[in-house]
Coordinates of C-alpha atoms in Angstrom, one line a residue:
Chain Z
M1 CA 58.1 92.8 84.7
D2 CA 57.0 91.7 87.6
V3 CA 53.9 89.3 87.4
P4 CA 52.7 88.5 91.0
L5 CA 51.8 85.0 91.4
A6 CA 48.3 83.9 92.1
A7 CA 47.1 82.7 95.1
E8 CA 47.1 79.2 94.0
E9 CA 50.5 79.4 92.8
C10 CA 51.6 80.4 96.2
E11 CA 50.1 78.1 97.8
A12 CA 51.3 75.6 95.4
I13 CA 55.1 76.4 96.1
T14 CA 54.6 76.0 100.1
R15 CA 52.9 73.0 99.7
A16 CA 55.3 72.0 97.4
F17 CA 58.3 72.6 99.2
S18 CA 57.2 72.4 102.8
G19 CA 58.3 68.9 103.2
L20 CA 54.4 67.7 103.7
G21 CA 54.9 64.2 101.5
G22 CA 52.3 62.3 100.3
L23 CA 49.7 65.1 99.3
G24 CA 50.8 65.4 96.0
V25 CA 52.0 68.1 93.8
D26 CA 50.2 70.6 91.8
E27 CA 52.2 70.6 88.7
E28 CA 50.8 73.1 86.9
A29 CA 50.9 76.0 89.7
L30 CA 54.4 74.8 89.9
V31 CA 55.1 75.5 86.0
S32 CA 53.0 78.4 86.1
A33 CA 55.4 79.9 88.7
L34 CA 58.3 78.7 87.4
G35 CA 57.3 80.9 84.3
K36 CA 56.2 84.1 86.6
W37 CA 59.9 83.7 88.2
R38 CA 61.7 84.2 85.4
H39 CA 64.4 86.7 85.5
Q40 CA 63.6 86.7 89.1
P41 CA 66.4 85.3 90.8
E42 CA 65.6 87.3 94.4
K43 CA 62.3 85.8 94.9
R44 CA 63.9 82.4 94.6
A45 CA 66.5 83.5 97.4
Q46 CA 63.5 84.2 99.4
L47 CA 61.9 80.7 98.7
R48 CA 65.0 79.5 99.7
K49 CA 65.5 81.8 103.2
S50 CA 61.4 81.0 104.0
F51 CA 62.5 77.7 104.7
A52 CA 65.2 77.6 106.7
G53 CA 64.8 74.2 108.0
F54 CA 65.5 72.7 104.8
F55 CA 68.2 75.4 103.7
T56 CA 71.2 76.5 105.9
A57 CA 72.6 79.9 105.5
D58 CA 76.0 79.3 104.7
G59 CA 78.7 81.9 104.1
G60 CA 77.0 83.7 101.5
F61 CA 74.4 81.7 100.0
E62 CA 71.3 79.2 101.3
R63 CA 72.6 75.8 100.9
F64 CA 70.2 72.9 100.2
E65 CA 70.0 70.0 103.1
D66 CA 70.8 66.9 101.0
D67 CA 68.5 65.0 102.6
Y68 CA 65.6 67.3 101.5
I69 CA 67.2 67.2 98.1
H70 CA 66.6 64.0 98.1
Y71 CA 63.1 63.9 99.4
L72 CA 62.4 66.7 96.8
K73 CA 64.1 64.6 94.0
I74 CA 61.2 62.0 95.2
E75 CA 58.2 64.7 95.4
F76 CA 58.9 66.3 92.2
A77 CA 60.4 62.6 89.8
R78 CA 57.9 63.7 87.3
F79 CA 60.0 67.0 86.7
K80 CA 63.2 65.2 87.1
N81 CA 65.7 67.7 88.3
I82 CA 63.9 70.6 87.4
M83 CA 62.3 71.9 90.6
V84 CA 65.5 71.0 93.0
L85 CA 67.7 72.6 90.4
W86 CA 65.5 75.7 90.0
A87 CA 65.2 76.4 93.9
M88 CA 68.6 75.8 94.3
H89 CA 71.1 78.8 94.6
P90 CA 73.5 79.1 91.8
W91 CA 76.7 78.7 93.1
E92 CA 75.5 75.6 94.8
R93 CA 74.1 74.1 91.6
D94 CA 77.7 75.4 89.5
A95 CA 79.4 73.6 92.8
R96 CA 77.6 70.7 92.4
W97 CA 77.7 69.6 88.9
A98 CA 81.5 70.3 88.7
N99 CA 81.9 68.0 91.6
D100 CA 79.8 65.3 89.8
V101 CA 81.6 65.6 86.9
L102 CA 84.9 65.4 88.3
H103 CA 84.1 61.9 90.5
K104 CA 81.9 60.5 87.9
A105 CA 83.9 60.5 84.7
H106 CA 81.9 62.5 83.2
P107 CA 82.8 64.3 79.6
F108 CA 85.1 67.6 81.5
D109 CA 83.0 70.0 79.3
I110 CA 81.0 70.8 81.7
I111 CA 83.9 72.4 83.6
V112 CA 84.9 74.4 80.5
E113 CA 81.6 75.7 80.6
I114 CA 81.2 76.7 83.8
A115 CA 84.5 78.3 84.5
C116 CA 83.6 80.2 81.1
T117 CA 80.3 81.2 80.8
R118 CA 79.9 82.8 84.3
S119 CA 80.6 86.3 85.2
S120 CA 83.7 86.6 87.4
E121 CA 82.0 86.9 90.6
E122 CA 79.4 84.0 89.9
L123 CA 82.2 81.6 89.3
L124 CA 83.9 83.1 92.9
G125 CA 80.4 81.8 94.1
A126 CA 81.0 78.5 92.6
R127 CA 84.0 78.1 94.5
I128 CA 83.0 79.6 97.5
A129 CA 80.1 76.9 97.7
Y130 CA 82.3 74.6 96.5
H131 CA 84.3 74.7 99.8
A132 CA 81.3 74.6 102.0
L133 CA 79.7 71.7 100.3
F134 CA 83.0 69.2 99.8
H135 CA 85.9 70.7 101.9
R136 CA 88.3 71.0 99.2
S137 CA 89.0 73.7 96.6
L138 CA 87.4 73.6 93.0
E139 CA 90.9 74.3 91.6
E140 CA 92.6 71.1 94.3
D141 CA 89.9 68.7 92.6
V142 CA 90.2 69.7 89.3
A143 CA 94.0 69.5 89.2
Y144 CA 93.6 66.2 91.1
H145 CA 91.4 64.6 89.0
V146 CA 92.2 65.4 85.9
R147 CA 94.8 63.8 84.5
E148 CA 94.6 64.3 80.7
N149 CA 96.7 66.9 79.0
F150 CA 94.2 69.8 79.4
S151 CA 94.4 69.6 83.3
N152 CA 96.5 73.2 83.5
L153 CA 94.0 74.4 81.6
L154 CA 91.2 73.7 83.0
V155 CA 93.0 74.4 86.3
G156 CA 93.6 78.1 85.2
L157 CA 90.2 78.4 83.6
V158 CA 88.6 78.1 87.1
S159 CA 90.7 79.9 89.2
A160 CA 90.7 82.9 86.8
Y161 CA 89.1 86.0 88.1
R162 CA 89.2 88.2 84.7
Y163 CA 88.8 92.2 84.7
E164 CA 85.1 92.6 83.7
G165 CA 85.6 96.0 82.2
D166 CA 85.7 97.8 78.7
S167 CA 89.4 98.6 78.4
I168 CA 91.3 96.8 75.9
N169 CA 94.8 97.2 74.8
E170 CA 94.3 96.6 70.8
E171 CA 97.8 96.6 70.0
M172 CA 98.1 93.7 72.9
A173 CA 95.1 91.9 71.3
K174 CA 96.5 92.0 67.8
S175 CA 100.2 90.5 68.9
E176 CA 98.4 87.8 71.1
A177 CA 96.2 86.8 68.0
K178 CA 99.6 86.4 66.0
T179 CA 101.1 84.1 69.0
L180 CA 97.8 82.1 69.0
G181 CA 98.5 81.4 65.5
T182 CA 101.6 80.7 65.3
A183 CA 100.8 78.3 68.1
I184 CA 98.3 76.5 65.9
K185 CA 100.6 76.4 62.9
S186 CA 103.4 75.1 64.3
A187 CA 102.3 72.6 67.2
G188 CA 100.7 69.6 66.9
V189 CA 97.5 70.3 67.8
R190 CA 97.6 67.5 70.6
N191 CA 100.4 69.7 72.3
L192 CA 98.6 72.7 71.8
V193 CA 96.3 72.6 75.2
E194 CA 100.2 72.1 77.0
N195 CA 101.1 75.3 75.1
G196 CA 102.1 77.9 78.0
E197 CA 101.3 80.6 75.8
V198 CA 97.8 79.5 74.7
I199 CA 97.0 78.9 78.4
R200 CA 97.9 81.8 79.3
I201 CA 96.0 84.1 77.2
L202 CA 93.1 82.0 77.4
T203 CA 92.9 81.7 81.1
T204 CA 94.4 84.8 82.0
R205 CA 92.8 87.7 79.7
S206 CA 89.5 89.4 80.0
K207 CA 86.4 88.1 77.6
P208 CA 86.2 91.7 76.0
H209 CA 90.0 91.3 75.2
L210 CA 89.7 88.1 73.8
R211 CA 86.8 88.5 71.6
V212 CA 88.9 91.6 70.3
T213 CA 91.5 88.7 69.9
F214 CA 89.4 86.4 68.3
K215 CA 88.6 88.8 65.6
Y216 CA 91.6 90.0 64.7
Y217 CA 92.9 86.1 64.3
R218 CA 90.1 86.0 61.4
E219 CA 91.2 88.9 59.5
M220 CA 95.0 87.8 60.0
Y221 CA 94.4 84.0 59.2
G222 CA 90.9 84.1 57.1
K223 CA 89.5 81.5 59.3
S224 CA 87.8 81.7 62.5
I225 CA 90.3 80.5 66.0
E226 CA 87.1 78.0 66.0
E227 CA 87.2 76.2 63.0
D228 CA 91.4 76.1 63.6
L229 CA 90.8 74.6 66.6
G230 CA 88.6 71.8 65.1
D231 CA 90.6 69.0 66.3
E232 CA 91.2 70.1 69.7
L233 CA 87.7 69.7 71.4
C234 CA 88.8 71.3 75.1
L235 CA 90.5 74.3 73.4
Q236 CA 87.9 74.6 71.1
E237 CA 85.2 74.7 73.7
T238 CA 86.7 77.2 75.5
V239 CA 87.0 79.8 73.2
Q240 CA 83.2 79.3 72.1
C241 CA 82.5 79.3 75.6
L242 CA 84.6 82.5 76.1
D243 CA 83.3 84.1 73.0
S244 CA 80.0 83.9 72.6
P245 CA 78.1 81.6 75.6
P246 CA 74.7 81.9 73.6
K247 CA 76.2 80.4 70.4
Y248 CA 77.7 78.1 72.5
F249 CA 74.8 76.8 74.4
S250 CA 72.5 76.9 71.0
K251 CA 74.9 73.8 70.2
V252 CA 74.4 72.2 73.2
M253 CA 70.7 72.4 72.8
D254 CA 71.4 71.1 69.2
E255 CA 72.8 68.1 70.3
T256 CA 70.9 67.5 73.3
L257 CA 67.8 67.2 71.5
K258 CA 69.0 64.9 68.7
D259 CA 67.3 61.6 68.7
G260 CA 69.8 59.3 69.9
A261 CA 71.8 61.4 72.5
D262 CA 73.2 59.7 75.5
K263 CA 72.2 60.5 79.3
N264 CA 75.0 62.8 79.5
T265 CA 73.8 64.6 76.4
K266 CA 70.0 64.8 77.8
D267 CA 71.0 65.8 81.2
A268 CA 72.2 69.2 79.1
L269 CA 69.0 69.8 78.4
T270 CA 68.1 70.6 82.1
R271 CA 71.1 72.1 83.2
V272 CA 71.4 74.7 80.2
I273 CA 68.0 75.6 80.9
V274 CA 67.9 76.1 84.2
S275 CA 70.9 77.6 84.4
R276 CA 70.5 80.5 81.7
A277 CA 67.2 80.9 81.9
D278 CA 67.3 83.8 83.7
V279 CA 71.1 85.1 82.0
D280 CA 70.9 84.8 78.3
M281 CA 68.0 82.5 77.4
E282 CA 66.9 84.7 74.9
E283 CA 70.1 85.2 73.0
I284 CA 70.5 81.6 73.1
K285 CA 67.3 81.3 71.4
A286 CA 68.1 83.9 68.8
A287 CA 71.5 81.9 68.1
Y288 CA 69.6 78.6 67.9
H289 CA 67.0 80.0 65.2
E290 CA 70.4 81.5 63.5
Q291 CA 71.8 78.5 63.4
Y292 CA 69.1 75.7 63.0
G293 CA 66.0 77.7 61.6
A294 CA 63.8 76.4 64.2
Q295 CA 62.3 77.9 66.8
L296 CA 63.8 76.3 70.3
E297 CA 60.6 76.1 72.1
D298 CA 59.2 74.6 69.1
V299 CA 61.7 71.8 69.3
I300 CA 61.5 70.9 73.0
A301 CA 57.7 71.0 72.8
M302 CA 58.5 68.1 70.1
K303 CA 61.0 66.2 72.0
T304 CA 60.2 66.1 75.3
L305 CA 56.8 64.9 77.4
G306 CA 54.7 65.7 80.4
N307 CA 55.4 68.0 83.7
Y308 CA 59.2 67.8 82.8
R309 CA 58.3 69.3 79.1
D310 CA 56.1 72.2 80.8
A311 CA 58.5 72.6 83.2
L312 CA 61.4 73.3 80.6
L313 CA 58.9 75.7 78.7
S314 CA 57.8 77.5 81.5
L315 CA 61.8 78.3 81.5
V316 CA 62.3 78.8 78.3
G317 CA 59.3 81.4 77.8
Q318 CA 57.2 82.2 75.0
Chain R
M1 CA 98.3 91.3 117.3
S2 CA 98.7 94.6 115.8
T3 CA 101.4 96.8 117.0
I4 CA 99.4 100.2 116.5
S5 CA 98.0 102.0 119.0
V6 CA 95.3 104.7 118.7
P7 CA 94.6 107.2 121.1
V8 CA 91.7 106.6 123.5
S9 CA 89.9 109.6 123.2
V10 CA 91.0 110.2 119.2
P11 CA 90.7 113.9 117.3
S12 CA 87.4 113.5 114.7
P13 CA 88.7 113.0 111.0
A14 CA 87.8 116.4 110.7
E15 CA 90.1 117.7 113.3
D16 CA 92.7 115.2 112.2
C17 CA 92.8 116.9 108.7
E18 CA 93.3 120.3 109.5
Q19 CA 95.9 119.2 111.5
L20 CA 97.6 117.7 108.9
R21 CA 96.6 120.2 106.1
K22 CA 98.6 122.8 109.0
A23 CA 101.5 120.1 108.7
F24 CA 102.0 120.5 105.1
Q25 CA 101.6 124.6 105.1
G26 CA 104.6 126.5 105.0
W27 CA 108.1 125.9 104.4
G28 CA 108.8 122.5 104.7
T29 CA 106.6 119.9 106.2
N30 CA 106.1 119.0 109.7
E31 CA 106.6 115.0 109.4
G32 CA 106.4 114.4 113.2
S33 CA 102.6 115.6 113.1
I34 CA 102.1 113.8 110.1
I35 CA 103.5 110.3 111.8
S36 CA 101.7 111.5 115.3
I37 CA 98.0 111.1 113.6
L38 CA 98.5 108.6 110.6
A39 CA 100.6 106.1 112.6
H40 CA 98.1 106.0 114.9
R41 CA 94.9 105.6 113.6
S42 CA 93.3 102.4 111.9
G43 CA 92.2 101.4 108.5
A44 CA 88.9 102.4 109.2
Q45 CA 89.9 105.8 111.0
R46 CA 92.8 106.4 108.0
R47 CA 90.1 105.9 105.3
Q48 CA 87.7 108.3 106.8
I49 CA 90.4 111.0 106.8
R50 CA 91.2 110.6 103.2
D51 CA 87.6 111.4 102.7
S52 CA 87.3 114.3 105.3
Y53 CA 90.4 115.8 103.3
A54 CA 89.4 115.4 99.6
Q55 CA 85.9 116.7 101.1
A56 CA 86.8 119.7 102.9
Y57 CA 90.3 120.8 100.5
G58 CA 89.2 119.4 97.4
E59 CA 92.4 117.5 97.3
D60 CA 93.3 113.8 97.5
L61 CA 95.2 113.2 100.6
L62 CA 97.5 110.4 98.8
K63 CA 98.5 113.4 96.3
V64 CA 99.5 116.1 98.6
L65 CA 101.7 113.2 100.5
D66 CA 103.3 112.5 97.2
K67 CA 104.0 116.1 96.6
E68 CA 105.3 117.1 100.2
L69 CA 107.0 113.8 101.0
T70 CA 110.0 112.2 100.0
R71 CA 111.6 108.8 99.5
D72 CA 111.3 106.1 101.7
F73 CA 109.0 108.2 104.3
E74 CA 106.8 108.8 101.5
K75 CA 106.4 105.3 100.4
A76 CA 106.0 104.1 103.7
V77 CA 103.4 106.7 104.3
L78 CA 101.8 106.6 101.2
L79 CA 101.4 102.6 101.6
W80 CA 100.1 102.8 104.9
I81 CA 97.4 105.2 104.2
L82 CA 96.0 102.5 101.6
D83 CA 93.4 99.9 102.7
P84 CA 94.8 96.5 103.2
P85 CA 93.8 94.7 99.6
E86 CA 95.0 98.2 97.6
R87 CA 98.1 98.0 99.3
D88 CA 99.0 94.6 98.7
A89 CA 97.7 95.3 94.8
V90 CA 100.1 98.1 94.3
L91 CA 103.2 96.4 96.3
A92 CA 102.1 93.2 93.7
N93 CA 102.0 95.6 90.6
E94 CA 105.2 97.1 91.5
A95 CA 107.0 93.8 92.0
L96 CA 105.7 92.6 88.8
K97 CA 106.9 95.5 87.0
K98 CA 110.3 95.0 88.0
W99 CA 110.4 91.3 88.5
S100 CA 112.8 88.8 88.5
P101 CA 113.5 85.4 89.4
N102 CA 115.1 86.4 93.3
N103 CA 111.7 88.9 93.9
R104 CA 110.2 87.6 96.8
A105 CA 107.3 90.2 97.2
L106 CA 104.4 88.1 95.4
I107 CA 104.9 84.9 97.2
E108 CA 104.8 86.4 100.4
I109 CA 102.0 88.3 99.8
A110 CA 100.3 85.2 98.1
M111 CA 100.9 82.8 101.3
T112 CA 100.2 85.2 104.0
R113 CA 97.0 86.3 103.0
T114 CA 93.8 84.6 103.9
A115 CA 92.1 83.1 100.9
D116 CA 89.7 85.6 101.5
E117 CA 92.0 88.4 101.4
M118 CA 93.6 87.5 98.3
F119 CA 90.2 88.0 96.7
A120 CA 90.2 91.2 97.6
V121 CA 93.6 91.8 96.8
R122 CA 92.5 90.6 93.3
R123 CA 89.5 92.7 93.2
A124 CA 91.8 95.6 94.3
Y125 CA 93.9 94.9 91.4
R126 CA 91.6 95.0 89.0
G127 CA 89.4 98.0 89.7
R128 CA 92.7 99.5 90.0
F129 CA 95.1 98.6 87.2
K130 CA 92.3 97.1 84.7
R131 CA 93.3 93.7 84.1
S132 CA 93.6 90.5 86.7
L133 CA 95.7 89.9 88.8
E134 CA 97.0 86.5 87.4
E135 CA 97.2 88.2 83.5
D136 CA 99.8 90.6 84.9
V137 CA 101.8 88.1 87.1
A138 CA 101.4 85.6 83.4
V139 CA 102.6 88.6 81.2
H140 CA 105.8 89.5 83.8
T141 CA 106.7 86.0 84.4
N142 CA 108.1 82.9 82.1
G143 CA 108.9 79.1 82.8
D144 CA 109.1 77.3 85.8
F145 CA 108.0 80.8 87.4
R146 CA 104.7 80.9 85.8
K147 CA 103.5 78.1 86.2
L148 CA 103.9 78.4 90.2
L149 CA 103.5 81.9 90.5
V150 CA 100.0 82.0 88.4
P151 CA 98.3 79.3 90.5
L152 CA 99.7 80.7 93.9
V153 CA 97.8 84.1 93.4
S154 CA 95.0 82.4 91.8
S155 CA 94.5 79.6 94.4
Y156 CA 91.1 79.8 96.8
R157 CA 92.7 77.7 99.4
Y158 CA 89.9 75.1 101.3
E159 CA 90.6 76.7 104.9
G160 CA 89.0 73.9 107.4
P161 CA 90.2 71.0 109.4
E162 CA 89.9 68.1 107.1
V163 CA 92.4 66.4 106.2
N164 CA 92.3 63.0 104.2
A165 CA 95.3 61.3 105.9
S166 CA 96.2 58.4 103.4
L167 CA 96.2 61.5 100.7
A168 CA 98.7 63.7 102.7
K169 CA 101.0 60.4 102.8
S170 CA 101.2 59.7 99.4
E171 CA 101.4 63.0 98.4
A172 CA 104.6 63.4 100.7
K173 CA 105.8 60.6 98.6
I174 CA 105.3 62.3 95.4
L175 CA 106.9 65.2 96.6
H176 CA 110.1 63.1 97.4
E177 CA 110.1 61.2 93.9
K178 CA 110.1 64.0 92.0
I179 CA 112.7 66.4 94.0
E180 CA 114.8 63.2 94.1
E181 CA 114.6 63.4 90.4
K182 CA 115.7 66.8 90.8
A183 CA 112.1 67.7 89.0
Y184 CA 111.2 70.6 90.8
G185 CA 109.0 72.6 88.5
H186 CA 107.5 69.2 88.1
E187 CA 103.7 69.7 87.7
E188 CA 102.7 67.5 90.9
I189 CA 105.0 69.4 93.3
I190 CA 103.2 72.9 91.9
R191 CA 99.3 71.3 92.2
I192 CA 100.5 69.9 95.4
L193 CA 102.1 73.0 97.0
T194 CA 99.3 75.5 95.0
T195 CA 96.3 74.0 95.4
R196 CA 96.2 71.8 98.4
S197 CA 94.8 73.5 101.9
K198 CA 97.0 74.3 104.8
E199 CA 96.3 71.9 106.8
H200 CA 96.6 69.2 104.1
L201 CA 99.7 70.4 103.3
L202 CA 101.0 70.6 107.3
A203 CA 100.2 67.1 107.1
T204 CA 101.8 66.1 104.2
F205 CA 105.5 68.0 105.5
N206 CA 104.8 65.9 108.9
D207 CA 104.4 62.9 106.6
Y208 CA 107.4 63.9 104.7
N209 CA 109.2 64.2 108.0
N210 CA 108.6 60.9 109.5
E211 CA 108.9 58.9 106.4
F212 CA 112.1 60.4 105.0
G213 CA 113.8 61.6 108.0
H214 CA 114.6 65.3 107.5
P215 CA 112.2 68.1 106.6
I216 CA 111.5 68.6 103.4
N217 CA 113.3 72.3 103.0
K218 CA 116.5 70.4 103.9
D219 CA 115.6 68.1 100.5
L220 CA 114.7 71.6 98.5
K221 CA 118.0 73.2 99.7
S222 CA 120.3 71.2 97.1
D223 CA 121.2 74.4 95.6
P224 CA 121.2 77.4 97.9
K225 CA 121.9 79.4 94.8
D226 CA 118.9 78.6 93.1
D227 CA 115.8 81.1 93.3
F228 CA 112.9 78.6 92.1
L229 CA 114.3 76.3 95.1
F230 CA 114.0 79.0 97.4
A231 CA 110.6 80.0 96.0
L232 CA 109.4 76.5 96.7
R233 CA 111.2 77.0 100.2
A234 CA 109.2 80.2 101.2
I235 CA 105.9 78.3 100.4
V236 CA 106.8 75.8 102.9
R237 CA 107.7 77.7 105.7
C238 CA 104.9 80.1 105.0
I239 CA 102.4 77.6 105.4
I240 CA 104.6 76.0 108.6
C241 CA 104.5 79.3 109.9
P242 CA 104.2 83.2 108.4
E243 CA 105.6 84.6 111.2
R244 CA 108.9 83.1 111.4
Y245 CA 109.3 83.6 107.6
L246 CA 108.4 87.4 107.5
E247 CA 110.7 87.8 110.5
K248 CA 113.4 86.4 108.1
V249 CA 112.2 88.7 105.3
I250 CA 113.0 91.7 107.9
R251 CA 115.9 90.1 109.4
L252 CA 117.6 90.0 106.0
A253 CA 116.5 93.1 104.9
I254 CA 118.2 95.0 108.1
N255 CA 121.3 93.2 108.1
K256 CA 121.8 93.4 104.1
M257 CA 124.5 96.0 103.4
G258 CA 122.4 99.4 103.2
T259 CA 119.4 98.2 104.2
D260 CA 116.5 96.6 102.2
E261 CA 113.8 99.6 102.6
C262 CA 111.8 97.6 100.1
A263 CA 110.9 95.1 101.9
L264 CA 111.1 96.6 105.1
T265 CA 108.3 98.8 104.6
R266 CA 106.4 96.0 102.8
V267 CA 106.3 93.8 105.7
I268 CA 106.2 96.5 108.4
T269 CA 103.4 98.4 106.2
T270 CA 101.1 95.5 106.2
R271 CA 101.7 93.5 108.9
A272 CA 101.4 96.2 111.8
E273 CA 97.7 95.9 112.1
V274 CA 98.0 92.1 111.9
N275 CA 100.6 89.8 113.2
M276 CA 103.7 92.7 113.8
K277 CA 103.4 91.8 117.7
H278 CA 103.7 87.8 116.9
I279 CA 107.0 88.5 114.9
K280 CA 108.6 91.2 117.0
E281 CA 108.7 88.6 119.9
I282 CA 110.1 86.1 117.3
Y283 CA 112.6 88.4 115.9
Y284 CA 114.0 89.1 120.0
K285 CA 113.9 85.6 120.6
R286 CA 116.1 84.9 117.3
N287 CA 118.4 87.7 117.5
S288 CA 118.9 88.7 121.2
V289 CA 117.8 92.0 120.0
R290 CA 114.9 94.2 120.2
L291 CA 113.7 95.3 116.8
D292 CA 112.9 98.6 117.5
H293 CA 117.2 98.7 118.6
A294 CA 117.6 97.3 115.0
L295 CA 115.5 99.3 113.1
K296 CA 117.5 102.9 115.2
K297 CA 120.6 101.2 114.0
D298 CA 120.1 100.6 110.8
T299 CA 117.6 103.7 109.3
T300 CA 117.4 107.0 109.9
G301 CA 115.2 110.3 110.1
D302 CA 111.3 110.5 110.0
Y303 CA 111.1 106.8 107.8
E304 CA 113.0 105.3 111.1
D305 CA 110.2 107.5 113.4
F306 CA 107.7 106.3 111.0
L307 CA 108.4 102.7 111.5
L308 CA 109.1 102.7 115.0
A309 CA 105.5 104.0 115.3
L310 CA 104.1 101.5 113.4
I311 CA 105.5 98.1 115.2
G312 CA 104.2 100.1 118.3
Q313 CA 107.9 101.8 119.7
D314 CA 107.6 105.0 119.7
A315 CA 108.5 107.8 122.2

């Protein structure tokens, strides 16, 4: 539904993004615009293109100037990061999040999230943006900075360019379900993340194929593969992200909205909502409701404040 | 540089299709005519001819050629007509179906295409075979080879000039250490060779030479029969100078008892429009014989004529 912006909203965005500091920010109008531009990434692309001084065209995407980001973060301080992230090209967002995680010893689950919940083209886009921003490849940084035993798994995940069609070999899916089951039963779960066959199946097979494989797994072993991977968080998260991003993200939402969540966990709120608003927010809300019996919007409204809250709710949609 | 020559006033695709159609009609096939057209058209022109042929005669030109031509000549022409990404995808798939540790095609493709070209290959592979390239590589290889080849075909190397000099130096040391330990399949070797940028690796190999007094490939030759070591050396050589590596592939293909047409066809059809000129120059310098003379001695018939046309040496 293409609801045009009202004149005040247009003006608010133009003023807010034009770098004319000190005039204050019309926060209400901005929040309203966030809502109206849901599911319209082309509108944000136009915004980036119309402020050519602040965004540089760079090999397929419009890159945010670093100084401009810094400036906007201050301007939009009450929105925390939302406005900046919202305006940013998705490829650049993912590249920056990945780079951040690798250099600041954040938990690596963000890497799994990006590698497994984006489409093949979006993941390629993140790699393109990574080159442009950091002058190294994403996989070389993952390989270099991740020294834990799940390093090969992560490198494989970020390097994938999965087939995205419907063609599935049922026999192969069945046999690979067995391969996974055997690996899980026999290996100490700690070694599982280094198991060649486990890595091969999870990092190269198409998502439709994997979903069928996981289905056969449950039929063969009576439990979901997620449950059986309970102790190996990296693998468990990989499987969750590949199997059902909405379910995975609703879990992340639950964690982030709990009392006592640490900063990294809280950052997930902005990250998930900004990155999924145009993708599968409705499914995430439905999954959240099914799992936790509450409306996501209600919980967010309860746990957040001020302009930040308004912006989140605008993106989550009513 | 390309060795393909396209006539200054090139016939329209429709005219070319008509001539090709004539070449197929009647008893036998006029191979000379086919060569004189197809070997002298650019990729864009060849695509137009394919489209025109389908429109004009309701048949896929590739299928017709498959029926009309035979053996090495047919294989070369069919590969030649395809777009480069599709061509590489077909070659990769072929290599995988009969893969063995001494199969060099995958490494050659992965190491001599640019990062973006490799992604085009991966896209073409998915479109044609309904699976990703990396999933097929993983399934058809095992052990150290799988650990090397999957990242190799999946990499998207940075292609800029920036190099972290101290990092390059330290990675030269790491490579040396693992090679000394004969841990050739070690994760660090694979990490460095399959993810680092070309410029970084050039600096690393330089540092290796300076620090240890000889090139890294000397240390990787401890067992000349070992296929995995060959693979590692091939990667190093493709980073340093892909054209020299490709010249050697051609040289070995020609010198081999009975000629390795597979390798010969692969290198010539995939490089004719890219850097065949440079490869020819290296061939001459290295062997004191022109490539076309070597091909004339070693190949025959339509296959020979076609290859000569592709390297710009016909008539």
